[in-house]
Amino acid sequence: MKRFDHDSGRRGFLKGLLSLGAAGALPGSLLVPAKSQAAPFDASAYQVFRNACPRNCYDTCSIKSYVKDGVLQFVEGAPESTYTKGSLCVKGYAYPRRIYSPDRIKYPMIQEGGRGSGKWRRLSWDEAMDIIADKILDIKKRDGSLLGLGLTKYSGQFGIVNYGVEGMMSSLGYTTRFVGTPCWPAGIDAQNYDLGDMWCNDPEDMVKSKYIIVWGANPAWCSMHSMKYLYEAKRRGAKVLVIDPIFTQTAAKADVFWQVRTGADGALALGMARHLLDMGLVDKDFVENHAVGFEEFADYLRKNVTVEWASEVSGIPASEIREVTEEFAAAKPATVWIGYGMQRHTNGGAMVRSIDAFVAMSGNIGVEGGGARYGHLATWGFNYHAMVQKQPEGSVGFAGASGPKGEFDFAGGGSAKYSDRAVNINKTAQEILDARDPELKMLWISCKNPFAQDFDRNKLERAFKKLEMVVSVEQFFTETVKHSDIVLPATTLFEEWNVNVSYWHYWLSLNEQAIKPMHEAKSNIEIAAALSRAMNRKEPGSCTFAQEVDGKEWMVKEFNKGIYGLFGIESWEDLRNGPAKAKLASSASWNEKKFRTPSGKYEFKSDLCAKNGFKALPEYVEVRKATAPFRLLTPHVQYALHSQFVNLDWMEAFYPEPYVFIHPDAAKAKGIGELDMVRVFSSIGEVKVRAKLTKNVQKDCLVMYEAWFRKLDFNVQNVVDDCAADMGAMKTGAPGVAIHDQFVDIERI
Amino acid sequence: MSKRYAFLLDMDKCIGCRGCAMACKNFNQLDPGMVWRQVYPLAESIYPHRERAFLSLSCNHCDDPACLRACPVAAYEKRDDGIVVHHQDKCIGCTNCVRSCPYGAPRFNKEEKHAEKCSMCVERIEAGLLPACVQGCVTGALQLIDLNEFEETNAVQYPAGYPVMKRLNPSTRFILPKMPRQVRG
Amino acid sequence: MSLNADHTLSLAMALRDFFSAGCATEMADAVPALCAGRTLGEDEARELEYEFNRLFVGPQAVPAPPFASIYLEKEPQLMGRSTLEVREFYLGLGLAVPEGGVPDDFLPYELDAWARLFMVELGEESDEARQTLHEAREWLVQEHMARWLPAFLERAAQSSPSPLMADILKTLENWLHAAKENV
């Protein structure tokens, strides 16, 4: 019989000494679980923590987390934020199931016998880091630089400290970065050409609006907390118009719904602008004193645009266009919420510029309750301490300076001798295939699930074959992890320190570590520190990242006087009492009408835009031509944030299965009945899914909501190619992607 | 005057997000498959757009609850404040209540072999808090009202698709959904 | 003290070592005690490790997670009420799981607790103390482990285990049987 060692080693798990006295009190009291009585709820029985939802959603909720015995029991919205106002969304309420899901990745692991073999072996963190460090050093030796090491990271887990992932890469040297954003870049550039920045009004001031156009956004599913402001505006007498190719849930809540032809929003906006001009409804003071190029734009409208033409292109009757334009102009203030869906087109940036121009002409820029609302980064002035790291001495990279590495690249480019190699995040597969001198050999993936979110999934599969090593930092076994060599378990928001703000509202939220990390999960900066230890052990000086990090200290290091001043707080600790809102001089952006354009004025005519290869004026640009009978739209569903949440059991109870939505007439023509299994296909791939018939979609459109189901191989990216949107390169480093300019056919199977 | 608590569902504000039902699961930690609140899309014969208007329903906390009448062991209690509470410890799992409620509020928990239903989060109300579903409603569509003070003239007791049960006199009130004027391209 | 008791104790420890193993070597070390002295070659051990991870560890969702709360909670989750019940039980014994994020009801911890209790009980002279230890062990087996291990074994058995893994699972089943008899 083996000797039982009480005190030491792996075998003696249960630390401490057996105490007979205590053991005497044991069994009886434990046998019967206490029945729940209807005693009043007692919040003091819990430890309450502050968290900030990091899922890159408009709403970026301030969360209150209730912990008992070190276990997160339930979550609710912070009542202190007038935006979150005590309620989370259906996704947020599912968080407890996410942390304690048995499906979470628990340990660092390596896949042997090839990616997809399913032969996984556990690694200690040290072993994992040794393998990774060896590979990085091997690449450096072979290539003389680290440009063969690529990083693809986006917004799967936001929070300022998580920019430590980019910091980790910089601390190794100059690497290849997948830059840009699939989200909103065309619109960002458009607003930069027109206004000099992207800066929206406080969404809470929509209650002051008298006319609201929600244009290509579906807040009822994607920004639920904004709906109460629309409702309040309506209660105060405002009219709400929703313009969308789909009869969305938001459309159902509007006063008027315009079902626009997809990609024709720009023509529609120009038609409305022409009508303002014809009716003498242009705000003279604004276009003469605060804008440049208006006369040229007016000239363009007179020569090239009529309401009848706009009606023909968009499908909205001319009488409607006239009526709404006049109502919008008469209502003061009036606003347009420009959605991100609307700019995911080959003409997306041009369309946003047309809408901006319409709002500007109507005199609603810089007005409380007005504005061409798109987004803002006005509250993001952190230190980026985790992100800004120095390359090791003597690092060699891409010769010359670099551009921005995404919309959140607050560190900027710089004029160093060397820089990172920037490749387009929206063409992940193609960039991997095309990379030369040196080829991409290794890919680090964090806060991102490329196999669910990147375009042309079949091409991505081919591209990954080129890579010598793929490392994923993840919480769940996604298709991306399946295609990885090494997976590292990442903490959830409840297991790490962070701070977060929104690109829509103006609240700042602390994210406290509410529970200890489950299993062996580490935060991104802890992973960076572990890698730094391994690198420096093998080759001293090869990584500049701190070798020990304290999550809380690193969170504190992101704060500065500017942030404290903007939010009117003395210290980050004030946020323990609840989130803080920026102290705004006005709820209106551009309230001083000092624009950040080269002219300092609103630019109907932008020379910068022309210099970058587009039209100087917000002219009409035709959308991508159809290549198959149906246009495919793949927007978001309320149960998912991209590939997150639908894999949780609680969510499966509400959303067990995806569908393709098809108009009954189109279905009839194709011989497709309700709930029939169909094949949605194009030249790049196919999706098999059941069909639901609904007039919510147009006859020539199919709709599939993107999501990742743990038990299904459903993936809309099988049929979404990587065709670029027009704009985005200026501010985010790469153009956007034409997610909604996709064409497919459908058949019953 | 005593209170008479009830749910008000403003269907014109409800976006069918299921946040109420998830908040209920989150707070009450319900068993799998058990839902005390459920969100039902209205049939297209009632609201002509598929899955765009909803009834979010739990227990209606009736004046004269069928469940209470049907229960042989007095596991149900109608409180003075209108809340109908089911005491799981008294329940013998006979399912009389499940069969008698025309709104399907009591559900039979096969694992535990007892009935269960929404108690309007009475333990939260007693602590001065809102029921989890009401607090969890992002749009303000689901509200807690005191019927004794309720004067909303738009509200109805029996929207289409919801059984009319005059004797039970369910306490839930509804504001009906409207439809936008539609211009289809 | 019977031989049977001795054997049950050593099995508990070997099972603990097997289910807590993080690599092929540790698994192979535990196998002889679990499978009648069988020893594994390097390749066999490596295949066993892959299978072990497929069934119990991940990174993909596993068919048979080795945590009690997956089977005892109405909705499978980690850190459920049953996990805390086990934590309380350990605390009553003056024990705790080591620092880290592994739930208290991880199978190897429970086997370890059982083995500790049994070992102390075997060496204890006082009848009263023995009785207390016995009751604690009875709770652990009858009221806790016996409530979830059959479901765990069932799920593992339904996930196409190799003959070797099936043997090991059979040993766990036998141990549970013996532990139940033995109390």
mmCIF file of C-alpha atoms in Angstrom, chain C residues 27-142:
data_model
loop_
_atom_site.group_PDB
_atom_site.id
_atom_site.type_symbol
_atom_site.label_atom_id
_atom_site.label_comp_id
_atom_site.label_asym_id
_atom_site.label_seq_id
_atom_site.Cartn_x
_atom_site.Cartn_y
_atom_site.Cartn_z
ATOM 1 C CA MET C 27 -1.783 8.320 -16.509
ATOM 2 C CA ALA C 28 0.491 5.407 -17.352
ATOM 3 C CA ASP C 29 1.784 5.417 -13.774
ATOM 4 C CA ALA C 30 -1.717 4.907 -12.449
ATOM 5 C CA VAL C 31 -2.776 2.232 -14.921
ATOM 6 C CA PRO C 32 -1.062 -0.853 -13.374
ATOM 7 C CA ALA C 33 -3.003 -0.406 -10.148
ATOM 8 C CA LEU C 34 -6.235 -0.001 -12.069
ATOM 9 C CA CYS C 35 -5.852 -2.737 -14.687
ATOM 10 C CA ALA C 36 -4.341 -5.752 -12.974
ATOM 11 C CA GLY C 37 -0.731 -4.761 -13.356
ATOM 12 C CA ARG C 38 -0.957 -3.772 -16.976
ATOM 13 C CA THR C 39 1.799 -1.470 -18.181
ATOM 14 C CA LEU C 40 1.593 0.873 -21.149
ATOM 15 C CA GLY C 41 4.074 1.603 -23.887
ATOM 16 C CA GLU C 42 4.745 5.211 -24.800
ATOM 17 C CA ASP C 43 2.383 5.225 -27.790
ATOM 18 C CA GLU C 44 -0.375 3.544 -25.840
ATOM 19 C CA ALA C 45 0.012 6.079 -23.070
ATOM 20 C CA ARG C 46 -0.145 8.945 -25.545
ATOM 21 C CA GLU C 47 -3.314 7.578 -27.155
ATOM 22 C CA LEU C 48 -4.814 7.144 -23.705
ATOM 23 C CA GLU C 49 -4.012 10.778 -22.971
ATOM 24 C CA TYR C 50 -5.761 11.995 -26.136
ATOM 25 C CA GLU C 51 -8.770 9.899 -25.247
ATOM 26 C CA PHE C 52 -8.717 11.078 -21.648
ATOM 27 C CA ASN C 53 -8.792 14.686 -22.846
ATOM 28 C CA ARG C 54 -11.546 13.941 -25.355
ATOM 29 C CA LEU C 55 -13.715 12.445 -22.620
ATOM 30 C CA PHE C 56 -12.891 14.502 -19.558
ATOM 31 C CA VAL C 57 -10.771 17.606 -20.177
ATOM 32 C CA GLY C 58 -11.280 19.356 -23.506
ATOM 33 C CA PRO C 59 -10.590 21.767 -25.077
ATOM 34 C CA GLN C 60 -13.753 20.780 -26.902
ATOM 35 C CA ALA C 61 -16.963 20.260 -24.925
ATOM 36 C CA VAL C 62 -16.481 16.907 -23.219
ATOM 37 C CA PRO C 63 -19.104 14.190 -22.864
ATOM 38 C CA ALA C 64 -18.258 13.351 -19.251
ATOM 39 C CA PRO C 65 -16.886 16.237 -17.205
ATOM 40 C CA PRO C 66 -15.466 14.848 -13.945
ATOM 41 C CA PHE C 67 -17.304 17.280 -11.675
ATOM 42 C CA ALA C 68 -20.237 16.343 -9.443
ATOM 43 C CA SER C 69 -22.270 19.483 -10.079
ATOM 44 C CA ILE C 70 -22.585 18.625 -13.766
ATOM 45 C CA TYR C 71 -24.752 15.684 -12.738
ATOM 46 C CA LEU C 72 -26.272 16.891 -9.499
ATOM 47 C CA GLU C 73 -27.422 20.334 -10.551
ATOM 48 C CA LYS C 74 -30.626 20.515 -12.471
ATOM 49 C CA GLU C 75 -28.795 22.419 -15.152
ATOM 50 C CA PRO C 76 -25.262 21.202 -15.711
ATOM 51 C CA GLN C 77 -22.830 23.822 -14.478
ATOM 52 C CA LEU C 78 -19.663 24.198 -12.496
ATOM 53 C CA MET C 79 -19.631 25.760 -9.031
ATOM 54 C CA GLY C 80 -23.208 24.764 -8.323
ATOM 55 C CA ARG C 81 -24.871 24.248 -4.978
ATOM 56 C CA SER C 82 -23.537 20.706 -4.835
ATOM 57 C CA THR C 83 -19.990 22.030 -5.268
ATOM 58 C CA LEU C 84 -20.429 24.254 -2.246
ATOM 59 C CA GLU C 85 -21.928 21.371 -0.309
ATOM 60 C CA VAL C 86 -18.738 19.429 -0.891
ATOM 61 C CA ARG C 87 -16.681 22.473 0.058
ATOM 62 C CA GLU C 88 -18.565 22.643 3.366
ATOM 63 C CA PHE C 89 -17.938 18.959 3.864
ATOM 64 C CA TYR C 90 -14.204 19.393 3.388
ATOM 65 C CA LEU C 91 -14.243 22.373 5.715
ATOM 66 C CA GLY C 92 -15.945 20.259 8.347
ATOM 67 C CA LEU C 93 -12.960 17.950 8.100
ATOM 68 C CA GLY C 94 -10.568 20.849 8.328
ATOM 69 C CA LEU C 95 -9.657 20.452 4.670
ATOM 70 C CA ALA C 96 -9.747 22.622 1.603
ATOM 71 C CA VAL C 97 -8.821 22.312 -2.035
ATOM 72 C CA PRO C 98 -5.599 24.042 -3.007
ATOM 73 C CA GLU C 99 -5.636 27.570 -4.385
ATOM 74 C CA GLY C 100 -6.635 27.706 -8.008
ATOM 75 C CA GLY C 101 -9.721 27.587 -10.104
ATOM 76 C CA VAL C 102 -10.589 23.909 -9.913
ATOM 77 C CA PRO C 103 -14.040 23.286 -8.410
ATOM 78 C CA ASP C 104 -14.180 21.425 -5.092
ATOM 79 C CA ASP C 105 -16.228 18.575 -6.522
ATOM 80 C CA PHE C 106 -13.569 17.528 -9.040
ATOM 81 C CA LEU C 107 -13.547 13.722 -8.931
ATOM 82 C CA PRO C 108 -9.932 13.329 -7.761
ATOM 83 C CA TYR C 109 -10.540 15.639 -4.795
ATOM 84 C CA GLU C 110 -13.495 13.561 -3.720
ATOM 85 C CA LEU C 111 -11.516 10.353 -4.053
ATOM 86 C CA ASP C 112 -8.764 11.951 -2.043
ATOM 87 C CA ALA C 113 -11.178 12.948 0.723
ATOM 88 C CA TRP C 114 -12.614 9.470 0.806
ATOM 89 C CA ALA C 115 -9.176 7.900 0.998
ATOM 90 C CA ARG C 116 -8.061 10.216 3.776
ATOM 91 C CA LEU C 117 -11.137 9.503 5.823
ATOM 92 C CA PHE C 118 -10.786 5.797 5.319
ATOM 93 C CA MET C 119 -7.125 5.746 6.164
ATOM 94 C CA VAL C 120 -7.561 7.662 9.362
ATOM 95 C CA GLU C 121 -10.509 5.498 10.253
ATOM 96 C CA LEU C 122 -8.473 2.324 9.804
ATOM 97 C CA GLY C 123 -5.796 3.570 12.124
ATOM 98 C CA GLU C 124 -8.114 5.039 14.712
ATOM 99 C CA GLU C 125 -8.400 3.326 18.081
ATOM 100 C CA SER C 126 -11.346 5.126 19.631
ATOM 101 C CA ASP C 127 -14.722 3.649 18.724
ATOM 102 C CA GLU C 128 -16.398 6.998 18.938
ATOM 103 C CA ALA C 129 -13.941 8.682 16.607
ATOM 104 C CA ARG C 130 -14.151 5.777 14.200
ATOM 105 C CA GLN C 131 -17.888 6.074 14.184
ATOM 106 C CA THR C 132 -17.673 9.784 13.320
ATOM 107 C CA LEU C 133 -15.232 9.152 10.502
ATOM 108 C CA HIS C 134 -17.375 6.356 9.254
ATOM 109 C CA GLU C 135 -20.415 8.600 9.129
ATOM 110 C CA ALA C 136 -18.528 11.245 7.205
ATOM 111 C CA ARG C 137 -17.362 8.689 4.684
ATOM 112 C CA GLU C 138 -20.846 7.264 4.455
ATOM 113 C CA TRP C 139 -22.173 10.687 3.563
ATOM 114 C CA LEU C 140 -19.500 11.204 0.942
ATOM 115 C CA VAL C 141 -20.175 7.894 -0.762
ATOM 116 C CA GLN C 142 -23.868 7.270 -0.296
#
